[in-house]
Amino acid sequence: MDTNGILEKRQLPDEEFVALWDAIILDPSIKDRLLGQAILNYTMRSKVNRAAVPLHGVILLVGQPGTGKTSLARALAAQTSRLVRTANQFLFVEVEPHALASSALGRSQKAVTELLGGTIAEIAAVQPCIVLLDEVETLAADRSKLSLEANPIDVHRATDAVLAQLDQLAGRYPNLLFLATSNFPEAIDGAFLSRADLVVTLDLPTPEACYAILADTLRAMGQAFPKLDKLAKASTLNEAAQKCVGLDGRRIRKLVAAACTFDREVAIDPNRLTMAHIMRAIEHEQQELHKAKGNHQ
Ligand SMILES: Nc1ncnc2c1ncn2[C@@H]1O[C@H](COP(=O)(O)OP(=O)(O)OP(=O)(O)O)[C@@H](O)[C@H]1O
Ligand SMILES: [Mg+2]
């Protein structure tokens, strides 16, 4: 990682990110809306009066952990770069939020200003740029909920700095788009939410999505262990999918691998995996989820 708060940079479109677009299984209308908004950022923002159409170039994805926000943001960046015609290549930049949220007094405000007003502005001056602000609640914490005792004044100032920089950048660089994600929308400052051009909530997968995620995971494992490809087509997969409802996409993908761990023989040769093992892994996950919910009440 760079010392300046950037986790990574990639030229777009990037093959790995492009593949994520299909891997994240969601209502297609949600994907269309996101892509439409991202494209509009590049077709409209430079041409309209900001006072009349106050677009900031910010799209926010919210949802529970494991619902695909980060993956979808990366995929959206790649798809946008494929569909928008520009003279220069798109650059993807991922910000490391925790590197900026330093507790040392005065540092995070300075770090935010340097990153957004310095590094990001310099990139946006020469090429179209899409910036991922993952876990944005750490960067734009709700000032009304921060107690001054528990949070140094610097945290408040960091939010102020983010908002000020967003306003500056929005005015100067219409070829800059921020994709922000959060598990805790209630912890994000209202002024940041107000600047978002589109807020989309990713829900837990529907039964149909659970089916598609199970099948996709089995097919991916089937490239190495061909018998798993047959399980992806089994009629009993539908029943397994129904039982997954309530689990997030990450849990569902992981439980297919976890199903190989109940029986040593299957761990040694994953081709021996059966639907019964998968059912057992689903039950295990549902029980764990139930316990976790109990602990939170
Ligand atoms: N709807 C979905 N369809 C297919 N796969 C999914 C879905 N949701 C999550 N996944 C898978 O779960 C994994 C985690 O996804 P991702 O990191 O994007 O989630 P997230 O919402 O950003 O989670 P967190 O809030 O914990 O950061 C990825 O491997 C992704 O493919
Ligand atoms: Mg994430």
XYZ file of C-alpha atoms and ligand atoms in Angstrom:
329
model
C 0.000 0.000 0.000
C 1.076 3.560 -0.665
C 1.635 5.626 2.423
C -0.869 8.153 1.114
C -4.002 6.110 1.783
C -4.335 4.314 -1.566
C -4.803 0.569 -1.395
C -4.481 -0.042 -5.108
C -4.619 1.453 -8.587
C -5.595 -0.379 -11.777
C -6.076 0.603 -15.368
C -9.631 -0.226 -16.484
C -11.219 -2.300 -17.841
C -9.627 -5.011 -15.754
C -10.472 -8.656 -16.599
C -10.823 -9.710 -12.972
C -13.263 -6.871 -12.257
C -15.219 -7.490 -15.464
C -15.801 -11.111 -14.367
C -17.292 -9.913 -11.070
C -20.226 -8.319 -12.903
C -21.737 -11.728 -13.662
C -20.490 -13.356 -10.451
C -22.609 -11.040 -8.304
C -26.138 -12.344 -8.644
C -28.690 -9.608 -8.245
C -31.945 -8.368 -9.670
C -30.815 -7.175 -13.151
C -32.786 -3.948 -12.759
C -30.491 -2.968 -9.851
C -27.402 -3.539 -11.976
C -28.950 -1.603 -14.871
C -29.777 1.338 -12.627
C -26.249 1.441 -11.205
C -24.676 1.248 -14.630
C -27.052 3.903 -15.939
C -26.102 6.281 -13.132
C -22.382 5.639 -13.611
C -22.620 6.246 -17.371
C -24.689 9.404 -16.836
C -21.886 10.723 -14.674
C -19.720 10.825 -17.791
C -22.335 11.876 -20.320
C -24.162 14.592 -18.384
C -22.070 16.089 -15.616
C -19.694 18.080 -17.774
C -22.579 19.543 -19.768
C -25.062 20.799 -17.177
C -25.073 23.658 -14.718
C -24.190 22.340 -11.250
C -26.435 24.847 -9.526
C -29.432 23.419 -11.362
C -28.340 19.771 -11.423
C -26.163 19.206 -8.350
C -24.571 15.909 -9.291
C -21.569 15.021 -7.116
C -20.402 11.859 -8.842
C -21.084 9.695 -5.798
C -22.875 6.336 -5.826
C -23.400 4.606 -2.476
C -23.960 0.871 -2.013
C -25.259 -0.187 1.383
C -26.135 -3.600 2.764
C -25.222 -6.254 5.286
C -21.737 -7.781 5.264
C -21.206 -10.256 2.447
C -23.934 -8.963 0.141
C -21.496 -8.154 -2.655
C -21.008 -4.388 -2.279
C -17.257 -4.241 -2.808
C -17.322 -6.786 -5.641
C -20.183 -4.981 -7.358
C -18.427 -1.617 -7.025
C -15.302 -3.026 -8.706
C -17.408 -4.649 -11.421
C -19.362 -1.442 -11.965
C -16.121 0.492 -12.406
C -14.962 -1.976 -15.050
C -18.298 -2.019 -16.904
C -18.512 1.764 -16.910
C -15.044 2.026 -18.430
C -16.099 -0.380 -21.178
C -19.224 1.562 -22.091
C -18.122 5.177 -21.839
C -16.090 6.571 -24.709
C -13.218 8.743 -23.513
C -9.942 9.869 -25.037
C -7.919 8.561 -22.084
C -8.037 5.253 -20.284
C -9.961 4.979 -17.002
C -8.030 4.532 -13.761
C -9.484 2.690 -10.762
C -8.271 3.799 -7.350
C -9.167 2.074 -4.096
C -8.836 4.136 -0.946
C -7.722 2.530 2.313
C -10.154 4.150 4.768
C -8.372 3.035 7.921
C -5.092 4.560 6.828
C -6.817 7.936 6.747
C -8.743 7.620 9.982
C -5.705 8.117 12.148
C -6.336 8.984 15.761
C -3.295 11.226 15.940
C -4.745 14.676 16.367
C -4.994 16.636 13.157
C -3.728 13.809 10.978
C -6.829 12.342 9.398
C -8.144 15.731 8.327
C -4.791 16.468 6.726
C -4.599 12.979 5.203
C -8.099 13.289 3.683
C -7.282 16.695 2.203
C -3.990 15.450 0.801
C -5.532 12.337 -0.683
C -8.681 13.818 -2.200
C -7.485 17.336 -2.911
C -3.985 16.199 -3.903
C -3.516 12.669 -5.249
C -7.054 12.085 -6.570
C -7.364 15.578 -8.041
C -4.037 15.125 -9.854
C -5.244 11.867 -11.422
C -8.652 13.294 -12.349
C -6.931 16.217 -14.068
C -5.442 13.873 -16.663
C -7.730 10.851 -16.994
C -11.194 9.572 -16.098
C -11.067 8.055 -12.650
C -13.308 5.851 -10.499
C -12.537 5.839 -6.789
C -13.737 3.130 -4.426
C -14.397 4.451 -0.924
C -14.966 1.168 0.897
C -16.463 1.356 4.395
C -17.160 5.024 3.907
C -18.647 5.392 7.400
C -15.090 5.437 8.736
C -14.300 8.394 6.491
C -17.555 10.340 6.668
C -18.701 9.490 10.203
C -22.009 10.992 11.270
C -20.916 14.091 13.223
C -24.248 14.297 15.039
C -23.640 10.883 16.621
C -20.002 11.366 17.580
C -19.437 12.206 21.187
C -16.591 14.622 21.654
C -15.336 12.630 24.614
C -15.035 9.334 22.783
C -13.913 10.782 19.438
C -11.175 13.310 19.057
C -12.234 16.508 17.343
C -10.141 15.329 14.420
C -12.768 12.726 13.458
C -15.305 15.549 13.092
C -12.821 17.522 11.056
C -12.124 14.527 8.826
C -15.822 14.385 7.904
C -15.774 18.137 7.272
C -12.721 17.653 5.051
C -14.363 14.825 3.056
C -17.436 16.968 2.399
C -15.426 20.027 1.458
C -13.232 17.993 -0.892
C -16.232 16.284 -2.508
C -17.728 19.687 -3.281
C -14.462 20.945 -4.730
C -13.840 17.837 -6.818
C -17.439 17.675 -8.054
C -17.093 21.204 -9.435
C -13.745 20.649 -11.090
C -13.692 17.071 -12.337
C -16.838 15.688 -13.992
C -14.753 12.665 -15.088
C -14.368 11.561 -11.462
C -16.797 9.070 -9.949
C -16.822 7.864 -6.347
C -18.274 4.459 -5.518
C -18.804 4.237 -1.771
C -19.868 1.206 0.270
C -21.090 0.758 3.832
C -22.477 -1.827 6.237
C -23.604 0.960 8.555
C -25.518 3.621 6.624
C -26.829 4.943 9.962
C -23.234 5.817 10.903
C -22.661 7.930 7.757
C -22.961 11.685 7.989
C -26.254 13.014 6.576
C -24.422 15.573 4.474
C -22.507 12.770 2.736
C -25.747 10.831 2.102
C -27.266 13.981 0.668
C -24.372 14.286 -1.778
C -24.856 10.750 -3.115
C -26.455 10.809 -6.587
C -27.800 7.283 -6.079
C -28.068 5.086 -2.988
C -28.711 1.385 -3.575
C -29.362 -1.173 -0.849
C -28.187 -4.704 -1.582
C -30.515 -7.162 0.141
C -29.820 -10.734 1.141
C -30.191 -13.105 -1.823
C -33.670 -14.253 -2.861
C -34.284 -18.043 -3.164
C -33.571 -17.777 -6.909
C -30.336 -15.887 -6.233
C -29.357 -18.479 -3.582
C -29.814 -21.164 -6.236
C -27.703 -19.290 -8.748
C -24.945 -18.625 -6.180
C -24.842 -22.298 -5.123
C -24.749 -23.460 -8.735
C -22.088 -20.917 -9.703
C -19.889 -21.920 -6.747
C -20.247 -25.624 -7.575
C -19.440 -24.968 -11.240
C -16.336 -23.007 -10.245
C -15.181 -25.851 -7.988
C -16.169 -28.267 -10.749
C -13.385 -26.928 -12.955
C -10.953 -28.684 -10.624
C -13.264 -31.458 -9.371
C -15.504 -32.454 -12.303
C -18.126 -34.371 -10.277
C -19.138 -31.137 -8.568
C -20.321 -29.876 -11.927
C -23.011 -32.582 -11.813
C -24.151 -31.391 -8.374
C -24.638 -27.926 -9.872
C -27.285 -29.488 -12.150
C -28.925 -31.770 -9.530
C -32.681 -31.329 -9.047
C -32.142 -31.316 -5.258
C -30.165 -28.083 -5.533
C -33.450 -26.211 -5.497
C -34.281 -27.540 -2.056
C -30.806 -26.592 -0.836
C -31.312 -23.075 -2.204
C -34.594 -22.656 -0.313
C -32.774 -23.538 2.895
C -30.106 -20.888 2.233
C -32.557 -18.002 2.515
C -31.346 -15.618 5.231
C -27.660 -16.240 4.495
C -25.566 -13.673 2.629
C -23.787 -14.376 -0.648
C -20.378 -14.749 0.979
C -21.726 -17.336 3.477
C -23.376 -19.306 0.697
C -20.195 -19.446 -1.380
C -18.135 -20.404 1.654
C -20.502 -23.117 2.856
C -20.087 -25.049 -0.380
C -16.385 -25.347 0.405
C -17.162 -25.974 4.085
C -19.405 -28.893 3.049
C -16.214 -30.717 2.025
C -14.934 -30.620 5.592
C -17.543 -32.755 7.377
C -16.085 -35.975 6.029
C -12.320 -36.531 5.874
C -12.706 -38.559 2.660
C -14.410 -35.622 0.966
C -11.714 -33.227 2.145
C -9.155 -35.572 0.596
C -11.166 -35.976 -2.609
C -13.776 -33.207 -3.076
C -15.237 -35.172 -6.020
C -17.013 -37.223 -3.331
C -19.121 -34.293 -2.176
C -22.862 -35.035 -2.073
C -25.973 -32.904 -1.666
C -26.321 -34.335 1.859
C -23.008 -32.713 2.801
C -24.192 -29.420 1.356
C -27.470 -29.646 3.291
C -25.519 -30.288 6.466
C -23.311 -27.251 5.827
C -26.404 -25.097 5.243
C -27.979 -26.266 8.503
C -24.743 -25.508 10.307
C -24.637 -21.975 8.879
C -28.280 -21.332 9.717
C -27.687 -22.457 13.298
C -24.646 -20.211 13.602
C -26.625 -17.289 12.205
C -29.407 -17.973 14.698
C -26.912 -18.000 17.593
C -25.262 -14.795 16.369
C -28.651 -13.084 16.199
C -29.463 -14.315 19.731
C -26.216 -12.812 21.008
C -27.118 -9.460 19.499
C -30.519 -9.206 21.164
N -25.385 -11.533 -4.562
C -24.260 -12.252 -4.656
N -24.096 -13.096 -5.686
C -22.980 -13.834 -5.806
N -21.949 -13.789 -4.963
C -22.044 -12.956 -3.913
C -23.200 -12.142 -3.701
N -23.023 -11.416 -2.591
C -21.797 -11.731 -2.144
N -21.201 -12.652 -2.926
C -19.847 -13.203 -2.793
O -19.423 -12.985 -1.466
C -18.067 -12.556 -1.423
C -17.954 -11.263 -0.667
O -18.494 -10.202 -1.413
P -18.114 -8.679 -1.100
O -16.775 -8.614 -0.436
O -18.309 -7.915 -2.343
O -19.230 -8.286 -0.034
P -19.403 -6.942 0.794
O -20.855 -6.599 0.746
O -18.456 -5.921 0.316
O -19.033 -7.414 2.260
P -18.488 -6.525 3.493
O -19.617 -5.609 3.897
O -18.191 -7.541 4.546
O -17.288 -5.787 3.019
C -17.593 -12.481 -2.872
O -16.889 -13.662 -3.160
C -18.874 -12.425 -3.665
O -18.697 -13.062 -4.903
Mg -16.897 -4.908 1.265
